[in-house]
Every structure is written in C-alpha cells, then in structure tokens.
Coordinates of C-alpha atoms in Angstrom, one line a residue:
X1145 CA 24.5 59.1 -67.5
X1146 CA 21.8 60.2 -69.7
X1147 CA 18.7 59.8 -71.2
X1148 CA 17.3 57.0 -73.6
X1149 CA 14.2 56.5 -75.5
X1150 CA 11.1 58.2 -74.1
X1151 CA 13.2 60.5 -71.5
X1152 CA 14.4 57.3 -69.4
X1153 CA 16.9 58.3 -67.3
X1154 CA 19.6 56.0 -67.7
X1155 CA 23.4 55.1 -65.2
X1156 CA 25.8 53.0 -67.3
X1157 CA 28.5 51.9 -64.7
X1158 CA 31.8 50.9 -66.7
X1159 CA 34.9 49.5 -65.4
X1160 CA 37.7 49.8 -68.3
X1161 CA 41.0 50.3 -69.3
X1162 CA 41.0 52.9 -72.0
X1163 CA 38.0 55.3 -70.7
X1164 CA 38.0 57.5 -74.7
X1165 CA 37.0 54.0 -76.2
X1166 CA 34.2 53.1 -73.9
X1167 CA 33.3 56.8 -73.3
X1168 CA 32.8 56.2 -77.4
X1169 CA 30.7 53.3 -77.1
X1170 CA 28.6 54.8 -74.9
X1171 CA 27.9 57.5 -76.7
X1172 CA 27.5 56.3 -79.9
X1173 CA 24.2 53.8 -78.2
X1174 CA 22.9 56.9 -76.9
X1175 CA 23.1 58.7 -80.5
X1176 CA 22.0 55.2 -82.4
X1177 CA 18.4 55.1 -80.4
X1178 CA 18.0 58.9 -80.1
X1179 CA 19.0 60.0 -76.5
X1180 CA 21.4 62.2 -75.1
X1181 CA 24.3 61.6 -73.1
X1182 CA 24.6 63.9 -69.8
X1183 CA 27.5 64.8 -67.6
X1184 CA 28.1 63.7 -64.5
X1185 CA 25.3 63.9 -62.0
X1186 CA 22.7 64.6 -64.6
X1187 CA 20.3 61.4 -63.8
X1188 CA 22.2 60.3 -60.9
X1189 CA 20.0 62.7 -58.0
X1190 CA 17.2 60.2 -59.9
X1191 CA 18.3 57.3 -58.3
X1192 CA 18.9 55.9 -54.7
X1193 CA 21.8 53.0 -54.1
X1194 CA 19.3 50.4 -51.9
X1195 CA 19.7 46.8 -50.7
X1196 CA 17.1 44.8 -52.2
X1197 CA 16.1 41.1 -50.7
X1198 CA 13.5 39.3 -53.0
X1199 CA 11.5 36.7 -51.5
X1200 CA 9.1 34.2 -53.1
X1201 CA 5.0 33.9 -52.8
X1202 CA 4.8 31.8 -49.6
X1203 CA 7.0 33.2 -47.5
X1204 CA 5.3 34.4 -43.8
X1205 CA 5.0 38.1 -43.6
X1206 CA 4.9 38.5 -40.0
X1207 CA 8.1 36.4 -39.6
X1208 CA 9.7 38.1 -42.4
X1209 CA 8.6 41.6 -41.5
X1210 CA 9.6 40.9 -38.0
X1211 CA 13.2 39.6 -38.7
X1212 CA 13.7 42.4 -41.2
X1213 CA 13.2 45.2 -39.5
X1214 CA 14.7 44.4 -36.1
X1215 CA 18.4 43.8 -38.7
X1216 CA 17.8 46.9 -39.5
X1217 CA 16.0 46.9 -42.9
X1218 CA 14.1 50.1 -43.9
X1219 CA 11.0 48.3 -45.2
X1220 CA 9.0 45.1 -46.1
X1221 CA 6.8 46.0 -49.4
X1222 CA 4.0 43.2 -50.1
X1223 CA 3.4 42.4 -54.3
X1224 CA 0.1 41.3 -56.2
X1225 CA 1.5 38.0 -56.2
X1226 CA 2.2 37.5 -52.5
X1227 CA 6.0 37.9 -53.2
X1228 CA 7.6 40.3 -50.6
X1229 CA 10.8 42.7 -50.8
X1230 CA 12.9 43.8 -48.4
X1231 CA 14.6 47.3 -48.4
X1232 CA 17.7 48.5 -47.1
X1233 CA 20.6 50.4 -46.7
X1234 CA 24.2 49.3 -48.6
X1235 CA 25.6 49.4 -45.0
X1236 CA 23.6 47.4 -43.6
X1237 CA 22.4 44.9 -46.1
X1238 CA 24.5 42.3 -45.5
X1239 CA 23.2 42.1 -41.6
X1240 CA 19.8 42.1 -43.1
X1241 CA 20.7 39.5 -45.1
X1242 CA 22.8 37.4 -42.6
X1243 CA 19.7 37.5 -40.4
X1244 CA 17.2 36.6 -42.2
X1245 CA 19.1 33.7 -43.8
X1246 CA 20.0 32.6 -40.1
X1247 CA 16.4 32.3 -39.6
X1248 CA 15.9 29.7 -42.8
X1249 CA 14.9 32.9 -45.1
X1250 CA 16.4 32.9 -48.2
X1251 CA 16.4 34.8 -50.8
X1252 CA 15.8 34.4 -54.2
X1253 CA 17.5 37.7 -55.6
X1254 CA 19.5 40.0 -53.3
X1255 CA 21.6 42.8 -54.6
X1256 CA 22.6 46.7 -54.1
X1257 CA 21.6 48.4 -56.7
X1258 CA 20.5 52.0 -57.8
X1259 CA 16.5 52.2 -57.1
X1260 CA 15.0 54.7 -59.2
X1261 CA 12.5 57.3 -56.9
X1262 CA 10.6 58.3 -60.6
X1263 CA 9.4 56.5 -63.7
X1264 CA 9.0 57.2 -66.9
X1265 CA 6.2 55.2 -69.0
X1266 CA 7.6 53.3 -72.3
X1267 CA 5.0 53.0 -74.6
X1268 CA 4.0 50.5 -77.6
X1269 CA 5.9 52.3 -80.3
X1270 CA 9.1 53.0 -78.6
X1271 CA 9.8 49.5 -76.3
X1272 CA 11.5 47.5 -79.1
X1273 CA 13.8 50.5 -79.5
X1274 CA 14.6 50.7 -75.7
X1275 CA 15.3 47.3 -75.1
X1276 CA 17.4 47.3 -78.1
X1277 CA 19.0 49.7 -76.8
X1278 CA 19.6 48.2 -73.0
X1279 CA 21.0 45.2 -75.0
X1280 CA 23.4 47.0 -77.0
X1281 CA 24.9 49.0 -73.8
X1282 CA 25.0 45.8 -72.0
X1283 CA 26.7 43.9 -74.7
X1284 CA 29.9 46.7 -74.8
X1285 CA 32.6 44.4 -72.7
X1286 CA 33.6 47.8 -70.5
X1287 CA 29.8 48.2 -69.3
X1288 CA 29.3 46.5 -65.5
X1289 CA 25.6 47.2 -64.3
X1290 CA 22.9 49.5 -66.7
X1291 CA 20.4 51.2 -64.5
X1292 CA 17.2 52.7 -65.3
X1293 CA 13.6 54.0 -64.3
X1294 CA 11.4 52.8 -67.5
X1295 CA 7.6 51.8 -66.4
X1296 CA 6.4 49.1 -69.3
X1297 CA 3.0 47.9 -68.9
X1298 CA 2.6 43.8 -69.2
X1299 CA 0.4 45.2 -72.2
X1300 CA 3.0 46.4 -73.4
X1301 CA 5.3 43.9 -72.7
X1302 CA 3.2 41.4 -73.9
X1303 CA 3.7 43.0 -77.3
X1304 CA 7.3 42.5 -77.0
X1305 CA 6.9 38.5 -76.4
X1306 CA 4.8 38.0 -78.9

C-alpha cells in the first residue's frame, strides 16, 4: 500500500514466493515515479472489497433493478451511456450473479474488487507518469490485482491517446 503520483492511494496485491524480492520491486516503482510506500493499512480504510456486475446500454432497468435487489444486491447505479452496474457484497455476489444470469442477464464484466469511497484527480502533467507507473507494477510477475482511486478526465485522457 501506498501512495503514487498525485497522492493516489494505491493496493498492490502480490502472491509470491520470496516476499524481500517483490517487497523490492514494489518499492523501487514507488521510488522511480515519486510516491511513497506505506505500511499496512495505510490506504487500505480507502477502499471497500464490493461485487461489481456490469451491464451493457440496452439492458431494461426495471427488470434489472428488480432481479437485483430481491438477490440481494446493495444497488443498481444508471451511467451517461445507459450502461447500468450492479453493487454488492463478496458474500453474496455470486447469488446476485446466479440470479440475474438465470433470468437471461448477463454480464459483460463481473468481479470483486476493492472500490475506492474517495478520488484523487490526475492532472495533464502527471498522467503519463501514473500510468507508467500502473504498467510497471503490473508487469512485476509476483503482482496479482493493482487497485487505485485516480479520477482522469476524458480531457485528459484524450491527451494520453493522442
């Protein structure tokens, strides 16, 4: 745990079998783009584990609403683009899931994952750096899942693609 460029709180979860070497690796990311690594527990109280179920534009939200929350999901949240995503606890998102797929709902991206409850804005100058550095924690062969809570405006996104 720690923080990245612009103060983004970031969880690398690691699965390995020699933890000084990929403690190392780590660490030496966080030093390259100028964050700090954090002990246990510094970012994590950032972060909530939920069940996300994404669903395409086109789906019906009555039906899905409906079906989600009588499995036990915690909330249906509508996007711009008339895509939908259902919330849900790790206990109980595969019922959620099982249910709604029972019903012909399927979904295009469905994972437990750490949520983040606060963002923190990348801006112009500093989002070639971060994403470098997302790409050099995932590439380390110990690192599993990288979780953070950086905000990037298409704006600034767009900068990126370009």
């Amino acid at each position: 745990e720690g923080y990245g460029p612009c103060g983004v709180a970031v969880i690398v979860e690691t699965l390995t079998d020699n933890h000084k070497r990929t403690v190392q690796d780590v660490r030496s990311a966080f030093t390259k783009y100028a964050g700090s690594l954090g002990t246990t527990g510094s970012v994590s109280y950032l972060f909530s584990k939920l069940g996300t179920l994404h669903f395409a534009a086109g789906v019906s939200e009555e039906q899905l609403m409906e079906l989600a929350l009588t499995a036990g999901a915690e909330d249906v949240v509508g996007h711009d683009d008339g895509s939908f995503e259902v919330v849900t606890t790790p206990e109980l998102f595969v019922d959620v899931k099982e249910a709604l797929e029972a019903a012909g709902l399927h979904a295009e991206h469905a994972e437990v994952a750490l949520v983040p409850s606060t963002k923190a804005v990348v801006d112009a100058d500093n989002v070639v750096r971060f994403f470098k550095f997302i790409d050099m924690l995932e590439d380390f062969d110990d690192v599993q899942n990288v979780y953070h809570n950086a905000d990037i405006a298409d704006e600034v996104l767009a900068l990126v693609d370009a």
